[in-house]
Amino acid sequence: MPARSIWGVTPREHIEAECARRGRDAVVADCLALLDGAEDPALVLSLAGPGARKYLDGQ
């Protein structure tokens, strides 16, 4: 059974929710852009959850 994060959903559920909201193709394209060096804090937070903030604010 997948582990739930501290905010109550699994990583898979984070991604599925973002795909439902924005469309799978858009999410995949933006993830590829992240891998290519683009910065998209909103996408990172939507996929990784609140724990990602510490990586976005330099802590």
XYZ file of C-alpha atoms in Angstrom:
59
model
C 0.000 0.000 0.000
C 1.438 3.407 -0.980
C 2.443 5.677 1.862
C 0.485 8.856 2.272
C 2.353 12.120 2.705
C 1.904 14.449 5.635
C -0.829 16.257 3.703
C -2.881 13.128 3.130
C -2.235 12.049 -0.458
C 0.326 9.860 -2.167
C 2.843 11.217 -4.684
C 0.848 9.498 -7.422
C -2.288 11.321 -6.282
C -0.425 14.662 -6.394
C 0.487 14.036 -10.032
C -2.952 12.722 -10.998
C -4.589 15.802 -9.491
C -2.298 18.131 -11.415
C -2.949 16.200 -14.638
C -6.708 16.437 -14.036
C -6.415 20.169 -13.419
C -4.091 21.123 -16.272
C -4.039 18.169 -18.636
C -1.494 15.373 -18.850
C 0.345 16.771 -21.872
C 0.863 20.140 -20.167
C 2.167 18.510 -16.983
C 4.548 16.257 -18.909
C 5.804 19.199 -20.977
C 6.386 21.283 -17.858
C 8.159 18.398 -16.090
C 10.457 18.019 -19.089
C 11.110 21.761 -18.959
C 12.061 21.415 -15.262
C 14.556 18.718 -16.181
C 15.955 21.072 -18.803
C 16.558 23.797 -16.223
C 13.321 25.772 -16.208
C 12.016 27.062 -12.889
C 8.357 26.605 -12.027
C 7.801 26.795 -8.262
C 4.026 26.399 -8.630
C 4.456 23.121 -10.514
C 7.020 21.822 -8.032
C 4.690 22.601 -5.114
C 1.682 21.058 -6.821
C 3.556 17.828 -7.483
C 5.754 17.562 -4.394
C 3.576 19.240 -1.789
C 4.334 21.680 0.984
C 7.604 19.979 1.892
C 9.082 21.299 -1.346
C 8.966 24.892 -0.071
C 12.277 24.480 1.735
C 13.972 23.722 -1.585
C 12.347 26.687 -3.287
C 13.214 29.268 -0.659
C 16.867 28.301 -0.312
C 16.719 26.553 3.068
